[in-house]
Amino acid sequence: MKWIFSYPEENIETVNYLNIPKDQPVLFKITSADTMASLWIPQLGGEKYAMAGMEMEQYLQADEVGTYQGRNANFTGEGFAQQKFKVNAMTQSDYDKWVNKTKKEAPKLTKKTYDYLMLPDAADVQTFSSTHLSFAKHGEDSEYALQARKRLGYQSVSPHSKTDPFENVKNYKKKLDNE
């Protein structure tokens, strides 16, 4: 599982980390691409469930500059312990600098790259200078992730196996890299 954060006003997207300005209420529109999860940043507020085909809202605010831990609070099986992310609360000035730098230096998020993010595996921290919101709205389309996997030719052998789907995805990506 990976956490994907869209910043619609800034036209930025991050994977597995979140930057926010301190002293600003931030509206989270929470949804899921496939499995049910629960967004939880204990130092900033309560948890809120994320479900495919639905959109939940929650306001959170960091009153101090610092790094906070966020995680999935809904047990989902293998890999659950790694379903976490960092929240970096920064001054408005530092946040604005990060936004400007990201817009200039980060790659655009293409539909194909986003489709790869829909594969059932872990992902590294990533930053993009655009969002998926123009082509994928998980709150309205609960099957986007399944269709993305189909477009990539990915088929899970057994979603309940200890080595699959994670090993299956790794092997699938190696195969694509060699083509």
Backbone as JSON, one array per atom type, in Angstrom:
{
  "sequence": "MKWIFSYPEENIETVNYLNIPKDQPVLFKITSADTMASLWIPQLGGEKYAMAGMEMEQYLQADEVGTYQGRNANFTGEGFAQQKFKVNAMTQSDYDKWVNKTKKEAPKLTKKTYDYLMLPDAADVQTFSSTHLSFAKHGEDSEYALQARKRLGYQSVSPHSKTDPFENVKNYKKKLDNE",
  "N": [[0.84, -1.18, 0.0], [0.38, 2.25, -0.6], [0.57, 5.71, 0.24], [-1.03, 8.33, -1.3], [-0.95, 11.68, -1.91], [-2.75, 14.41, -2.97], [-2.43, 17.76, -3.93], [-4.54, 19.89, -4.77], [-4.82, 22.71, -5.17], [-2.22, 23.56, -5.48], [-1.39, 21.99, -7.52], [0.18, 19.63, -7.24], [1.55, 16.44, -6.38], [2.22, 13.98, -3.93], [3.88, 11.01, -2.82], [3.7, 8.82, -0.21], [4.53, 10.72, 1.67], [3.81, 13.87, 3.26], [3.49, 17.33, 3.0], [2.71, 20.19, 4.85], [1.5, 23.51, 5.64], [2.12, 25.08, 8.78], [-0.27, 26.02, 11.31], [-2.47, 26.23, 9.65], [-5.64, 25.17, 8.75], [-6.12, 22.1, 7.15], [-7.89, 20.65, 4.58], [-8.71, 17.39, 4.11], [-9.62, 15.24, 1.59], [-10.67, 12.21, 1.58], [-10.15, 9.09, 0.15], [-10.06, 5.8, -1.34], [-8.09, 3.8, -3.53], [-8.47, 1.12, -3.81], [-8.44, -1.16, -1.55], [-9.96, -0.9, 1.72], [-8.93, 1.59, 3.98], [-7.53, 3.52, 6.69], [-6.95, 6.78, 7.41], [-4.69, 8.18, 9.62], [-3.27, 10.45, 11.72], [-1.98, 10.7, 14.52], [-1.02, 12.84, 16.25], [-2.21, 15.03, 15.18], [-4.95, 14.68, 14.96], [-8.04, 12.75, 14.9], [-8.82, 9.52, 13.38], [-9.84, 8.68, 10.0], [-11.86, 6.86, 7.83], [-11.05, 5.45, 4.62], [-12.5, 4.68, 1.61], [-13.04, 2.94, -1.43], [-14.8, 4.47, -4.08], [-16.07, 6.27, -2.5], [-15.99, 9.43, -0.77], [-14.54, 10.89, 1.95], [-14.4, 13.56, 4.35], [-12.05, 15.49, 6.22], [-10.72, 17.79, 8.49], [-7.48, 18.77, 9.42], [-4.87, 20.1, 11.46], [-1.64, 21.37, 11.98], [-0.08, 22.74, 14.69], [2.48, 23.31, 15.34], [5.77, 23.55, 13.99], [7.3, 20.71, 12.59], [7.9, 17.12, 12.38], [5.54, 14.67, 11.87], [4.03, 11.49, 12.5], [2.16, 9.52, 10.3], [-0.33, 7.04, 9.53], [-1.86, 3.95, 8.38], [-4.69, 3.05, 10.04], [-6.3, 0.92, 9.9], [-6.31, -2.44, 10.06], [-4.86, -4.43, 7.58], [-3.63, -6.77, 6.9], [-0.79, -8.59, 5.59], [2.09, -6.57, 5.35], [1.02, -4.43, 6.69], [2.34, -3.09, 8.81], [4.12, -1.45, 7.49], [2.61, 0.53, 6.37], [2.75, 3.48, 6.47], [3.48, 7.02, 6.8], [5.2, 10.19, 6.58], [4.48, 13.35, 7.96], [5.23, 16.54, 7.26], [5.27, 19.45, 8.87], [5.51, 22.82, 8.24], [6.78, 26.23, 8.18], [4.8, 28.83, 6.64], [6.28, 30.21, 4.74], [8.43, 28.41, 4.18], [6.91, 26.3, 3.19], [5.8, 27.49, 0.88], [8.17, 27.87, -0.57], [8.89, 25.17, -0.99], [6.72, 24.36, -2.58], [7.09, 25.98, -4.9], [9.65, 25.09, -5.75], [9.07, 22.39, -6.25], [7.21, 22.61, -8.35], [8.89, 23.55, -10.35], [10.95, 21.6, -10.56], [10.11, 18.9, -10.2], [8.96, 15.89, -11.84], [6.19, 15.61, -14.16], [3.11, 13.98, -13.37], [2.2, 11.28, -15.08], [-0.47, 9.47, -16.71], [0.26, 6.81, -17.14], [2.39, 6.44, -15.3], [0.95, 6.84, -12.98], [-0.8, 4.69, -13.16], [1.03, 2.61, -12.69], [1.46, 3.11, -10.0], [-0.83, 2.06, -9.01], [-0.46, -0.63, -8.82], [-0.36, -3.47, -6.63], [1.74, -3.0, -4.41], [4.54, -1.83, -2.43], [5.79, 1.56, -2.38], [8.39, 3.93, -3.1], [9.19, 7.15, -1.62], [7.87, 9.81, -3.46], [7.59, 12.65, -5.68], [5.54, 14.84, -7.55], [4.85, 17.2, -10.18], [2.25, 17.62, -10.91], [-1.16, 16.41, -10.71], [-3.2, 13.42, -10.26], [-5.82, 13.98, -10.54], [-7.22, 14.85, -12.8], [-7.66, 12.65, -14.38], [-8.3, 10.44, -12.82], [-10.62, 9.69, -10.43], [-11.09, 8.53, -7.54], [-13.08, 8.62, -5.62], [-15.37, 8.64, -7.09], [-15.03, 6.68, -9.0], [-14.72, 3.53, -8.39], [-13.34, 1.47, -9.54], [-11.01, 2.16, -10.84], [-8.31, 1.43, -10.16], [-8.32, -1.34, -10.62], [-8.8, -1.37, -13.38], [-6.5, -0.03, -14.23], [-4.5, -1.87, -13.57], [-5.24, -3.87, -15.29], [-4.8, -2.58, -17.77], [-2.04, -2.52, -17.69], [-1.5, -5.15, -17.96], [-1.31, -6.72, -15.75], [-1.86, -9.44, -13.6], [-3.06, -10.8, -10.7], [-1.99, -13.67, -9.06], [-2.81, -14.91, -6.69], [-4.53, -13.19, -4.38], [-4.3, -13.62, -1.67], [-1.98, -14.87, -0.95], [1.16, -15.33, 0.75], [3.52, -14.55, -0.57], [2.62, -13.49, -2.89], [0.53, -10.74, -3.59], [2.88, -9.18, -3.7], [5.48, -10.28, -4.46], [4.78, -11.12, -6.99], [4.25, -8.67, -8.26], [6.82, -7.49, -8.18], [8.25, -9.3, -9.83], [6.77, -8.94, -12.17], [7.3, -6.22, -12.76], [10.07, -6.38, -13.25], [10.04, -7.92, -15.57], [8.76, -6.14, -17.35], [10.69, -4.11, -17.39], [12.72, -5.38, -18.77], [11.75, -5.61, -21.3]],
  "CA": [[0.0, 0.0, 0.0], [1.08, 3.52, -0.6], [-0.27, 6.88, 0.5], [-0.9, 9.3, -2.37], [-1.54, 12.94, -1.47], [-2.91, 15.42, -4.02], [-2.56, 19.15, -3.5], [-5.19, 20.43, -5.97], [-4.57, 24.15, -5.37], [-0.83, 23.72, -5.9], [-1.18, 21.07, -8.64], [1.31, 18.8, -6.83], [1.17, 15.16, -5.77], [3.31, 13.29, -3.24], [3.64, 9.6, -2.47], [4.25, 8.38, 1.08], [4.85, 11.82, 2.59], [2.88, 14.99, 3.15], [3.96, 18.61, 3.51], [1.62, 21.12, 5.14], [1.92, 24.7, 6.38], [1.62, 25.08, 10.16], [-1.32, 27.0, 11.66], [-3.47, 26.3, 8.58], [-6.46, 23.96, 8.66], [-5.98, 21.44, 5.85], [-9.02, 19.77, 4.27], [-8.38, 16.12, 3.47], [-10.72, 14.52, 0.94], [-10.07, 10.89, 1.74], [-10.74, 7.98, -0.59], [-9.14, 4.69, -1.55], [-8.08, 3.27, -4.89], [-8.98, -0.26, -3.78], [-8.81, -1.68, -0.23], [-10.33, 0.06, 2.76], [-7.83, 2.01, 4.84], [-7.93, 4.58, 7.62], [-5.93, 7.81, 7.57], [-4.56, 8.55, 11.03], [-2.09, 11.2, 12.14], [-2.39, 10.83, 15.92], [-0.7, 14.13, 16.87], [-2.99, 16.1, 14.55], [-6.39, 14.46, 15.07], [-8.56, 11.39, 14.83], [-8.7, 8.78, 12.12], [-10.98, 8.72, 9.09], [-11.78, 5.75, 6.89], [-10.96, 5.69, 3.19], [-13.12, 3.57, 0.89], [-13.18, 3.15, -2.87], [-16.13, 4.88, -4.48], [-16.61, 7.23, -1.52], [-15.04, 10.47, -0.36], [-14.76, 11.38, 3.31], [-13.66, 14.8, 4.59], [-11.52, 15.7, 7.56], [-9.78, 18.89, 8.65], [-6.41, 18.58, 10.38], [-4.0, 21.27, 11.54], [-0.42, 21.28, 12.81], [0.17, 24.02, 15.35], [3.92, 23.44, 15.54], [6.66, 23.02, 12.95], [7.86, 19.43, 13.0], [7.56, 15.94, 11.6], [4.55, 13.83, 12.55], [3.85, 10.17, 11.88], [0.82, 9.13, 9.87], [-0.36, 5.61, 9.2], [-3.13, 3.29, 8.19], [-5.15, 2.52, 11.33], [-7.18, -0.21, 9.62], [-5.48, -3.61, 9.78], [-5.12, -4.96, 6.24], [-2.87, -7.99, 6.65], [0.65, -8.49, 5.32], [2.54, -5.24, 4.95], [0.33, -3.4, 7.47], [3.3, -2.33, 9.62], [4.81, -0.49, 6.63], [1.65, 1.46, 5.77], [2.89, 4.72, 7.2], [4.02, 8.15, 6.06], [5.61, 11.33, 7.41], [3.84, 14.64, 7.73], [6.17, 17.62, 7.56], [4.62, 20.74, 9.08], [6.55, 23.84, 8.05], [6.28, 27.6, 8.12], [4.18, 29.15, 5.35], [7.37, 30.58, 3.83], [9.1, 27.18, 3.74], [5.94, 25.56, 2.38], [5.75, 28.16, -0.42], [9.43, 27.55, -1.27], [8.79, 23.78, -1.43], [5.77, 24.32, -3.7], [7.75, 26.56, -6.09], [10.71, 24.18, -6.18], [8.43, 21.2, -6.8], [6.63, 22.95, -9.65], [9.97, 23.72, -11.32], [11.89, 20.49, -10.68], [9.54, 17.54, -10.15], [8.34, 15.45, -13.09], [4.72, 15.56, -14.21], [2.54, 12.66, -13.13], [1.47, 10.8, -16.26], [-1.44, 8.41, -16.42], [0.97, 5.53, -17.07], [3.08, 6.39, -14.01], [-0.08, 6.66, -11.94], [-1.25, 3.3, -13.26], [2.02, 1.8, -11.97], [1.22, 3.3, -8.57], [-2.01, 1.27, -8.64], [-0.07, -2.03, -8.58], [-0.41, -3.75, -5.18], [3.05, -3.16, -3.78], [5.0, -0.63, -1.74], [6.44, 2.54, -3.26], [9.29, 4.88, -2.46], [8.73, 8.53, -1.57], [7.92, 10.42, -4.79], [6.98, 13.97, -5.79], [5.16, 15.16, -8.93], [4.4, 18.58, -10.41], [0.86, 17.59, -11.37], [-1.9, 15.41, -9.94], [-3.99, 12.43, -11.0], [-7.23, 14.34, -10.4], [-7.88, 15.08, -14.1], [-7.97, 11.38, -15.05], [-8.73, 9.39, -11.88], [-11.34, 10.2, -9.26], [-11.43, 7.29, -6.83], [-14.34, 8.81, -4.91], [-16.46, 8.39, -8.04], [-14.74, 5.49, -9.8], [-14.12, 2.55, -7.48], [-12.65, 0.42, -10.28], [-9.86, 2.68, -11.59], [-7.11, 0.64, -9.89], [-8.46, -2.62, -11.32], [-8.63, -1.1, -14.81], [-5.09, 0.31, -14.44], [-3.76, -3.14, -13.55], [-5.59, -4.56, -16.54], [-4.08, -1.89, -18.85], [-0.63, -2.91, -17.6], [-1.39, -6.58, -18.17], [-1.02, -7.36, -14.47], [-2.85, -10.35, -13.05], [-2.65, -11.38, -9.43], [-2.2, -15.11, -9.02], [-3.61, -15.16, -5.49], [-4.42, -12.01, -3.53], [-4.15, -14.0, -0.27], [-0.72, -15.58, -0.78], [2.19, -14.58, 1.48], [4.49, -13.97, -1.49], [1.88, -12.82, -3.95], [0.89, -10.11, -4.84], [4.11, -8.39, -3.69], [6.5, -10.92, -5.3], [4.25, -11.12, -8.35], [4.46, -7.33, -8.8], [8.27, -7.33, -8.41], [8.59, -10.07, -11.03], [6.11, -8.3, -13.31], [8.05, -5.01, -13.09], [11.33, -6.81, -13.86], [9.71, -8.36, -16.93], [8.52, -4.93, -18.14], [11.97, -3.42, -17.55], [13.54, -6.11, -19.73], [11.13, -5.58, -22.64]],
  "C": [[0.88, 1.23, 0.0], [0.08, 4.64, -0.34], [0.01, 7.91, -0.59], [-1.66, 10.55, -1.95], [-1.56, 13.92, -2.64], [-3.09, 16.78, -3.37], [-3.21, 19.89, -4.67], [-4.91, 21.91, -6.22], [-3.16, 24.41, -5.88], [-0.5, 22.91, -7.15], [0.1, 20.24, -8.43], [0.76, 17.5, -6.29], [2.41, 14.55, -5.12], [2.89, 11.87, -2.91], [4.42, 9.31, -1.19], [4.88, 9.48, 1.92], [3.91, 12.98, 2.29], [3.54, 16.23, 3.73], [2.76, 19.52, 3.7], [2.18, 22.36, 5.82], [1.35, 24.64, 7.8], [0.57, 26.18, 10.32], [-2.36, 27.19, 10.56], [-4.32, 25.04, 8.62], [-6.36, 23.39, 7.25], [-7.16, 20.49, 5.68], [-8.5, 18.55, 3.54], [-9.66, 15.55, 2.88], [-10.2, 13.11, 0.76], [-10.86, 9.84, 0.97], [-9.68, 6.89, -0.74], [-9.22, 4.25, -3.0], [-8.6, 1.84, -4.92], [-9.37, -0.68, -2.37], [-9.14, -0.56, 0.75], [-9.11, 0.34, 3.64], [-8.37, 3.06, 5.8], [-6.76, 5.53, 7.81], [-5.89, 8.23, 9.03], [-3.22, 9.22, 11.26], [-2.35, 11.57, 13.59], [-2.14, 12.2, 16.55], [-1.53, 15.28, 16.3], [-4.5, 15.89, 14.67], [-6.76, 13.0, 14.95], [-8.4, 10.77, 13.46], [-9.97, 8.93, 11.29], [-10.8, 7.63, 8.06], [-11.75, 6.22, 5.44], [-11.52, 4.46, 2.49], [-13.24, 3.93, -0.58], [-14.62, 3.52, -3.18], [-16.79, 5.85, -3.52], [-15.54, 8.27, -1.22], [-15.45, 10.99, 1.01], [-13.94, 12.66, 3.48], [-13.22, 14.89, 6.04], [-10.57, 16.89, 7.53], [-8.76, 18.52, 9.71], [-5.52, 19.81, 10.34], [-2.81, 20.98, 12.44], [-0.16, 22.66, 13.38], [1.65, 24.3, 15.58], [4.66, 22.92, 14.31], [7.22, 21.7, 13.47], [7.44, 18.32, 12.07], [6.67, 15.05, 12.45], [4.43, 12.52, 11.79], [2.39, 9.97, 11.52], [0.84, 7.67, 9.48], [-1.78, 5.17, 8.87], [-3.52, 2.7, 9.54], [-6.09, 1.34, 11.14], [-6.33, -1.41, 9.22], [-5.87, -4.23, 8.44], [-4.3, -6.19, 5.91], [-1.4, -7.71, 6.41], [1.03, -7.1, 4.82], [1.94, -4.11, 5.77], [1.31, -2.51, 8.24], [4.03, -1.27, 8.79], [3.88, 0.57, 6.04], [1.63, 2.78, 6.54], [3.52, 5.79, 6.32], [4.41, 9.24, 7.04], [4.83, 12.56, 6.98], [4.82, 15.71, 8.19], [5.4, 18.93, 7.65], [5.72, 21.8, 9.05], [5.94, 25.22, 8.06], [5.66, 27.83, 6.74], [5.25, 29.49, 4.32], [8.1, 29.35, 3.29], [8.18, 26.33, 2.87], [5.89, 26.16, 0.97], [7.01, 27.88, -1.24], [9.39, 26.12, -1.81], [7.86, 23.66, -2.64], [6.44, 24.84, -4.97], [8.84, 25.66, -6.63], [10.13, 22.93, -6.84], [7.87, 21.47, -8.19], [7.7, 23.07, -10.74], [10.75, 22.44, -11.59], [11.29, 19.09, -10.74], [8.92, 17.16, -11.5], [6.82, 15.53, -13.0], [4.28, 14.13, -13.94], [1.73, 12.26, -14.35], [0.47, 9.73, -15.84], [-0.74, 7.06, -16.3], [1.72, 5.38, -15.74], [2.08, 6.16, -12.89], [-0.62, 5.24, -11.97], [-0.27, 2.36, -12.54], [1.84, 1.93, -10.45], [0.01, 2.48, -8.09], [-1.68, -0.21, -8.47], [0.03, -2.28, -7.08], [0.96, -4.04, -4.58], [3.39, -1.87, -3.03], [5.66, 0.3, -2.75], [7.37, 3.42, -2.44], [8.6, 6.24, -2.39], [8.91, 9.12, -2.97], [7.21, 11.76, -4.75], [6.72, 14.26, -7.26], [4.65, 16.59, -9.02], [3.05, 18.63, -11.12], [0.17, 16.49, -10.57], [-2.62, 14.43, -10.87], [-5.45, 12.86, -11.13], [-7.95, 14.6, -11.72], [-8.26, 13.77, -14.79], [-8.4, 10.26, -14.12], [-9.37, 10.03, -10.66], [-11.87, 9.0, -8.5], [-12.71, 7.41, -6.02], [-15.55, 8.54, -5.78], [-16.28, 7.08, -8.78], [-13.99, 4.47, -8.95], [-13.32, 1.48, -8.21], [-11.42, 0.91, -11.05], [-8.63, 1.8, -11.39], [-7.16, -0.7, -10.61], [-8.24, -2.45, -12.82], [-7.17, -0.76, -15.13], [-4.25, -0.96, -14.48], [-4.01, -3.92, -14.83], [-4.84, -3.92, -17.72], [-2.61, -2.29, -18.87], [-0.42, -4.4, -17.81], [-1.09, -7.35, -16.9], [-2.18, -8.24, -14.03], [-2.32, -10.94, -11.77], [-2.96, -12.87, -9.46], [-3.1, -15.47, -7.85], [-3.47, -13.96, -4.56], [-4.21, -12.34, -2.06], [-2.85, -14.73, 0.03], [0.29, -14.71, -0.03], [3.2, -13.93, 0.53], [3.83, -13.24, -2.64], [0.8, -12.0, -3.26], [2.24, -9.41, -4.86], [5.2, -8.99, -4.58], [6.06, -10.91, -6.76], [4.48, -9.75, -9.01], [5.94, -7.1, -9.1], [8.7, -8.06, -9.67], [7.99, -9.45, -12.28], [6.88, -7.05, -13.73], [9.39, -5.34, -13.73], [11.11, -7.21, -15.31], [9.5, -7.14, -17.83], [9.81, -4.18, -18.41], [12.85, -4.07, -18.61], [12.97, -6.09, -21.14], [11.58, -4.37, -23.43]]
}
